[in-house]
Amino acid sequence: MALLGVNIDHVATVRQARRTDEPDPVWAAVEAELGGAHCITFHLREDRRHIADRDARLLKETVAVKLNMEMAIAPEIVNIACELGPDQCTLVPEKREELTTEGGLDVVRHAKAIADVVCRLKERGAMVSAFIEPDSEQIGAAAQAGFNAVELWTGGYAHAKTNEQRLAVIARLSKAISTAQAEGMEVHAGHGLTYRNVAPIAAMPGFGEFNIGHSIVSRAMFVGMREAVSEMARLLREHAPS
Ligand code: PXP
């Protein structure tokens, strides 16, 4: 069974709307675990738009399941990750003006800088994953750079307007899974997955982890985090490949 990673960034987004101390993403992580999350994911951005340094420290102390830190390769953030020691680091691109992570990391273009960061994080004992588009060149570059895993950007699937487009993206993802596995890497998926669209992705053989944030946090506003996570975990179970 693939792992469900719950991204709690947007709990912190609500807190930061008032720069106060509620809702607490650390509390959200506990509730997510109680709802069946196998992994807690957070993104410590350079601009600290949502998750703060204090959250990262407390998550490290309190999370009992796998802790996955999404991060850019900025030296300040890499130093924090090395100090913190999360179980997994997922390297993502970061732009200040973006609403969320838009598309994957360009591992081909930034190969040397990325390989140095991968090396440091692996020395610190983290498993390192590259958030990339389902593209064979990027997958090859990720393997070369020493990544243990790739997280395939599912935004293309989530944003597809027609069934034809969706099927074309699923075919691309399927090919990318095989390519990454042939390179000896684990394969994760994330971005734009919701209760309504996750089933065909959950049914694909080869994904070892799904990282889902916005849809779960949105649903949690109405049913609570524990219930929202348990509903997503159930969907992943029900649609898992046999
Ligand atoms: N995976 C990565 C690498 C991301 O950057 C994000 C967005 O923060 C997610 C997964 C979760 O995406 P969403 O919030 O659309 O579920």
CSV table of C-alpha atoms and ligand atoms in Angstrom, one decimal:
chain,number,residue,atom,x,y,z
A,1,MET,CA,0.0,0.0,0.0
A,2,ALA,CA,1.2,3.5,-0.9
A,3,LEU,CA,1.8,5.9,1.9
A,4,LEU,CA,-0.5,8.9,2.4
A,5,GLY,CA,1.6,12.1,3.1
A,6,VAL,CA,-0.5,14.9,4.4
A,7,ASN,CA,0.8,18.4,3.7
A,8,ILE,CA,-0.2,20.7,6.5
A,9,ASP,CA,1.1,24.0,5.1
A,10,HIS,CA,-2.3,25.5,4.6
A,11,VAL,CA,-3.2,25.2,8.3
A,12,ALA,CA,-0.3,27.6,8.8
A,13,THR,CA,-1.5,29.7,5.9
A,14,VAL,CA,-4.7,30.4,7.9
A,15,ARG,CA,-2.7,31.2,11.0
A,16,GLN,CA,-0.5,33.6,9.1
A,17,ALA,CA,-3.5,35.5,7.7
A,18,ARG,CA,-3.7,37.0,11.2
A,19,ARG,CA,-0.1,36.4,12.4
A,20,THR,CA,-1.5,34.7,15.5
A,21,ASP,CA,-1.0,31.3,17.1
A,22,GLU,CA,-4.0,29.5,15.7
A,23,PRO,CA,-4.7,27.2,14.0
A,24,ASP,CA,-1.5,25.3,14.9
A,25,PRO,CA,0.0,23.1,12.1
A,26,VAL,CA,1.7,21.0,14.8
A,27,TRP,CA,-1.8,20.2,16.3
A,28,ALA,CA,-3.0,19.5,12.7
A,29,ALA,CA,-0.1,17.0,12.3
A,30,VAL,CA,-1.2,15.1,15.4
A,31,GLU,CA,-4.8,15.0,14.1
A,32,ALA,CA,-3.6,13.9,10.7
A,33,GLU,CA,-1.6,11.0,12.3
A,34,LEU,CA,-4.7,10.0,14.3
A,35,GLY,CA,-6.7,10.0,11.0
A,36,GLY,CA,-4.2,7.5,9.5
A,37,ALA,CA,-1.5,9.7,7.8
A,38,HIS,CA,1.6,7.7,7.1
A,39,CYS,CA,3.7,10.8,6.6
A,40,ILE,CA,3.5,14.5,7.5
A,41,THR,CA,4.8,16.9,4.8
A,42,PHE,CA,5.6,20.5,5.3
A,43,HIS,CA,7.3,23.1,3.1
A,44,LEU,CA,9.6,25.6,4.9
A,45,ARG,CA,9.7,28.4,2.3
A,46,GLU,CA,12.4,31.0,2.1
A,47,ASP,CA,9.7,33.7,2.5
A,48,ARG,CA,8.1,31.8,5.5
A,49,ARG,CA,4.7,32.4,4.0
A,50,HIS,CA,3.1,29.6,6.0
A,51,ILE,CA,5.3,27.2,7.9
A,52,ALA,CA,7.7,28.9,10.4
A,53,ASP,CA,11.0,27.7,11.8
A,54,ARG,CA,9.2,27.0,15.1
A,55,ASP,CA,6.8,24.7,13.3
A,56,ALA,CA,9.6,22.8,11.7
A,57,ARG,CA,11.3,22.3,15.1
A,58,LEU,CA,8.2,21.2,16.9
A,59,LEU,CA,7.1,18.9,14.0
A,60,LYS,CA,10.5,17.2,14.2
A,61,GLU,CA,10.0,16.6,18.0
A,62,THR,CA,6.4,15.4,17.8
A,63,VAL,CA,5.7,13.7,14.5
A,64,ALA,CA,5.8,9.9,15.1
A,65,VAL,CA,5.4,8.9,11.4
A,66,LYS,CA,7.6,9.8,8.5
A,67,LEU,CA,8.5,13.5,8.3
A,68,ASN,CA,8.9,14.9,4.9
A,69,MET,CA,10.3,18.4,4.4
A,70,GLU,CA,9.7,20.1,1.1
A,71,MET,CA,12.5,22.6,0.4
A,72,ALA,CA,14.2,24.7,-2.2
A,73,ILE,CA,18.0,24.4,-2.6
A,74,ALA,CA,18.7,27.8,-1.0
A,75,PRO,CA,21.7,27.6,1.3
A,76,GLU,CA,19.8,28.9,4.4
A,77,ILE,CA,17.1,26.2,4.0
A,78,VAL,CA,19.6,23.5,3.3
A,79,ASN,CA,21.4,24.4,6.5
A,80,ILE,CA,18.1,24.2,8.5
A,81,ALA,CA,17.3,20.8,7.0
A,82,CYS,CA,20.7,19.5,7.9
A,83,GLU,CA,20.3,20.7,11.5
A,84,LEU,CA,16.7,19.4,11.7
A,85,GLY,CA,17.2,16.0,10.2
A,86,PRO,CA,13.8,15.1,8.7
A,87,ASP,CA,13.3,11.5,7.4
A,88,GLN,CA,12.9,12.8,3.9
A,89,CYS,CA,13.6,16.0,2.0
A,90,THR,CA,11.7,16.7,-1.2
A,91,LEU,CA,13.5,19.3,-3.3
A,92,VAL,CA,11.1,21.7,-5.0
A,93,PRO,CA,11.4,24.8,-7.1
A,94,GLU,CA,10.3,28.0,-5.4
A,95,LYS,CA,9.3,31.4,-6.7
A,96,ARG,CA,8.1,34.2,-4.5
A,97,GLU,CA,5.1,35.3,-6.6
A,98,GLU,CA,3.7,31.8,-7.0
A,99,LEU,CA,0.4,30.7,-5.3
A,100,THR,CA,1.8,27.1,-4.8
A,101,THR,CA,4.6,25.1,-6.2
A,102,GLU,CA,4.1,25.4,-10.0
A,103,GLY,CA,5.6,22.5,-11.9
A,104,GLY,CA,8.7,20.5,-11.2
A,105,LEU,CA,12.3,21.2,-10.4
A,106,ASP,CA,14.6,21.6,-13.4
A,107,VAL,CA,17.2,19.0,-12.4
A,108,VAL,CA,18.8,19.0,-15.9
A,109,ARG,CA,19.5,22.7,-15.7
A,110,HIS,CA,20.7,22.9,-12.1
A,111,ALA,CA,22.4,19.5,-12.0
A,112,LYS,CA,25.6,20.5,-10.2
A,113,ALA,CA,24.0,22.6,-7.5
A,114,ILE,CA,21.3,20.1,-6.9
A,115,ALA,CA,23.7,17.1,-6.7
A,116,ASP,CA,25.7,19.0,-4.0
A,117,VAL,CA,22.6,19.5,-1.9
A,118,VAL,CA,21.5,15.8,-2.4
A,119,CYS,CA,24.9,14.7,-1.2
A,120,ARG,CA,24.7,16.9,2.0
A,121,LEU,CA,21.2,15.8,2.9
A,122,LYS,CA,22.0,12.1,2.3
A,123,GLU,CA,25.1,12.4,4.5
A,124,ARG,CA,22.7,13.8,7.2
A,125,GLY,CA,20.7,10.5,6.8
A,126,ALA,CA,17.7,11.8,4.9
A,127,MET,CA,16.1,10.1,2.0
A,128,VAL,CA,16.0,12.7,-0.8
A,129,SER,CA,13.3,13.1,-3.4
A,130,ALA,CA,13.0,15.3,-6.5
A,131,PHE,CA,9.7,16.9,-7.3
A,132,ILE,CA,9.8,16.8,-11.1
A,133,GLU,CA,7.5,16.6,-14.1
A,134,PRO,CA,7.0,13.1,-15.6
A,135,ASP,CA,9.8,13.6,-18.2
A,136,SER,CA,12.4,11.0,-18.9
A,137,GLU,CA,15.3,13.6,-19.2
A,138,GLN,CA,14.4,15.0,-15.7
A,139,ILE,CA,14.2,11.4,-14.3
A,140,GLY,CA,17.6,10.5,-15.8
A,141,ALA,CA,19.1,13.7,-14.3
A,142,ALA,CA,17.6,12.9,-10.9
A,143,ALA,CA,19.1,9.5,-10.9
A,144,GLN,CA,22.5,11.0,-11.9
A,145,ALA,CA,22.2,13.5,-9.1
A,146,GLY,CA,21.8,10.7,-6.5
A,147,PHE,CA,18.2,11.1,-5.6
A,148,ASN,CA,16.5,8.1,-3.8
A,149,ALA,CA,13.1,9.0,-5.1
A,150,VAL,CA,11.2,11.2,-7.5
A,151,GLU,CA,7.8,12.8,-6.8
A,152,LEU,CA,6.0,13.2,-10.1
A,153,TRP,CA,4.1,16.4,-10.5
A,154,THR,CA,0.4,15.5,-10.9
A,155,GLY,CA,-0.6,19.1,-11.7
A,156,GLY,CA,-0.9,18.2,-15.4
A,157,TYR,CA,-3.4,15.6,-14.5
A,158,ALA,CA,-5.3,17.8,-12.1
A,159,HIS,CA,-5.5,20.7,-14.6
A,160,ALA,CA,-6.5,18.6,-17.6
A,161,LYS,CA,-9.8,19.8,-19.1
A,162,THR,CA,-10.9,16.8,-21.1
A,163,ASN,CA,-10.9,13.0,-20.6
A,164,GLU,CA,-8.5,12.7,-23.6
A,165,GLN,CA,-6.0,15.1,-21.9
A,166,ARG,CA,-6.3,13.2,-18.6
A,167,LEU,CA,-5.6,9.9,-20.3
A,168,ALA,CA,-2.6,11.3,-22.1
A,169,VAL,CA,-1.2,12.6,-18.8
A,170,ILE,CA,-1.8,9.2,-17.1
A,171,ALA,CA,0.1,7.5,-20.0
A,172,ARG,CA,3.0,10.0,-19.4
A,173,LEU,CA,2.9,9.3,-15.7
A,174,SER,CA,2.9,5.5,-16.3
A,175,LYS,CA,6.0,5.7,-18.5
A,176,ALA,CA,7.7,8.0,-16.0
A,177,ILE,CA,7.0,5.4,-13.2
A,178,SER,CA,8.7,2.7,-15.3
A,179,THR,CA,11.7,4.9,-16.1
A,180,ALA,CA,12.2,6.0,-12.5
A,181,GLN,CA,11.9,2.4,-11.2
A,182,ALA,CA,14.4,1.2,-13.8
A,183,GLU,CA,16.8,3.8,-12.4
A,184,GLY,CA,16.3,2.3,-9.0
A,185,MET,CA,14.3,5.2,-7.5
A,186,GLU,CA,11.1,5.2,-5.5
A,187,VAL,CA,8.2,7.0,-7.1
A,188,HIS,CA,5.9,9.4,-5.3
A,189,ALA,CA,3.1,11.6,-6.6
A,190,GLY,CA,1.7,15.0,-5.6
A,191,HIS,CA,0.0,18.3,-6.4
A,192,GLY,CA,-3.6,19.0,-7.2
A,193,LEU,CA,-4.9,15.6,-6.0
A,194,THR,CA,-8.4,15.8,-4.5
A,195,TYR,CA,-11.1,13.5,-3.2
A,196,ARG,CA,-12.8,13.8,-6.6
A,197,ASN,CA,-9.8,13.2,-8.9
A,198,VAL,CA,-7.5,10.9,-6.9
A,199,ALA,CA,-9.0,7.5,-7.9
A,200,PRO,CA,-7.3,6.9,-11.3
A,201,ILE,CA,-3.9,8.0,-9.9
A,202,ALA,CA,-4.3,5.8,-6.8
A,203,ALA,CA,-5.1,2.9,-9.1
A,204,MET,CA,-1.8,3.2,-10.9
A,205,PRO,CA,0.8,0.6,-10.0
A,206,GLY,CA,4.2,1.9,-8.8
A,207,PHE,CA,3.4,5.0,-6.7
A,208,GLY,CA,4.8,4.5,-3.2
A,209,GLU,CA,3.6,7.8,-1.7
A,210,PHE,CA,1.0,10.4,-2.3
A,211,ASN,CA,1.5,13.9,-0.9
A,212,ILE,CA,-1.8,15.8,-0.7
A,213,GLY,CA,-2.4,19.1,1.0
A,214,HIS,CA,-5.0,21.6,-0.2
A,215,SER,CA,-7.9,19.3,-0.6
A,216,ILE,CA,-7.5,17.6,2.8
A,217,VAL,CA,-7.0,20.9,4.7
A,218,SER,CA,-10.1,22.3,2.9
A,219,ARG,CA,-12.2,19.3,3.8
A,220,ALA,CA,-10.9,19.4,7.4
A,221,MET,CA,-12.6,22.8,7.8
A,222,PHE,CA,-15.9,21.1,7.7
A,223,VAL,CA,-15.3,17.6,9.1
A,224,GLY,CA,-12.1,18.0,11.1
A,225,MET,CA,-8.6,16.9,10.2
A,226,ARG,CA,-8.8,13.4,11.6
A,227,GLU,CA,-11.9,12.6,9.6
A,228,ALA,CA,-10.7,14.3,6.4
A,229,VAL,CA,-7.4,12.3,6.5
A,230,SER,CA,-9.2,9.1,7.2
A,231,GLU,CA,-11.6,9.6,4.2
A,232,MET,CA,-8.6,10.2,1.9
A,233,ALA,CA,-6.8,7.2,3.3
A,234,ARG,CA,-9.9,5.1,2.6
A,235,LEU,CA,-10.1,6.3,-1.0
A,236,LEU,CA,-6.4,5.4,-1.5
A,237,ARG,CA,-7.1,1.9,-0.1
A,238,GLU,CA,-10.2,1.3,-2.1
A,239,HIS,CA,-8.6,2.3,-5.3
A,240,ALA,CA,-5.1,0.8,-4.7
A,241,PRO,CA,-3.9,-1.6,-7.5
A,242,SER,CA,-4.4,-5.2,-6.5
B,1,PXP,N1,3.9,17.8,-3.3
B,1,PXP,C1,4.7,18.9,-3.5
B,1,PXP,C2,6.1,18.7,-3.8
B,1,PXP,C3,4.2,20.2,-3.3
B,1,PXP,O1,4.9,21.3,-3.4
B,1,PXP,C4,2.8,20.3,-2.9
B,1,PXP,C5,2.2,21.7,-2.7
B,1,PXP,O2,2.8,22.3,-1.6
B,1,PXP,C6,2.1,19.1,-2.8
B,1,PXP,C7,2.6,17.9,-3.0
B,1,PXP,C8,0.6,19.2,-2.3
B,1,PXP,O3,-0.2,19.8,-3.3
B,1,PXP,P1,-1.7,20.1,-3.1
B,1,PXP,O4,-1.7,21.1,-2.0
B,1,PXP,O5,-2.2,20.6,-4.4
B,1,PXP,O6,-2.3,18.8,-2.6
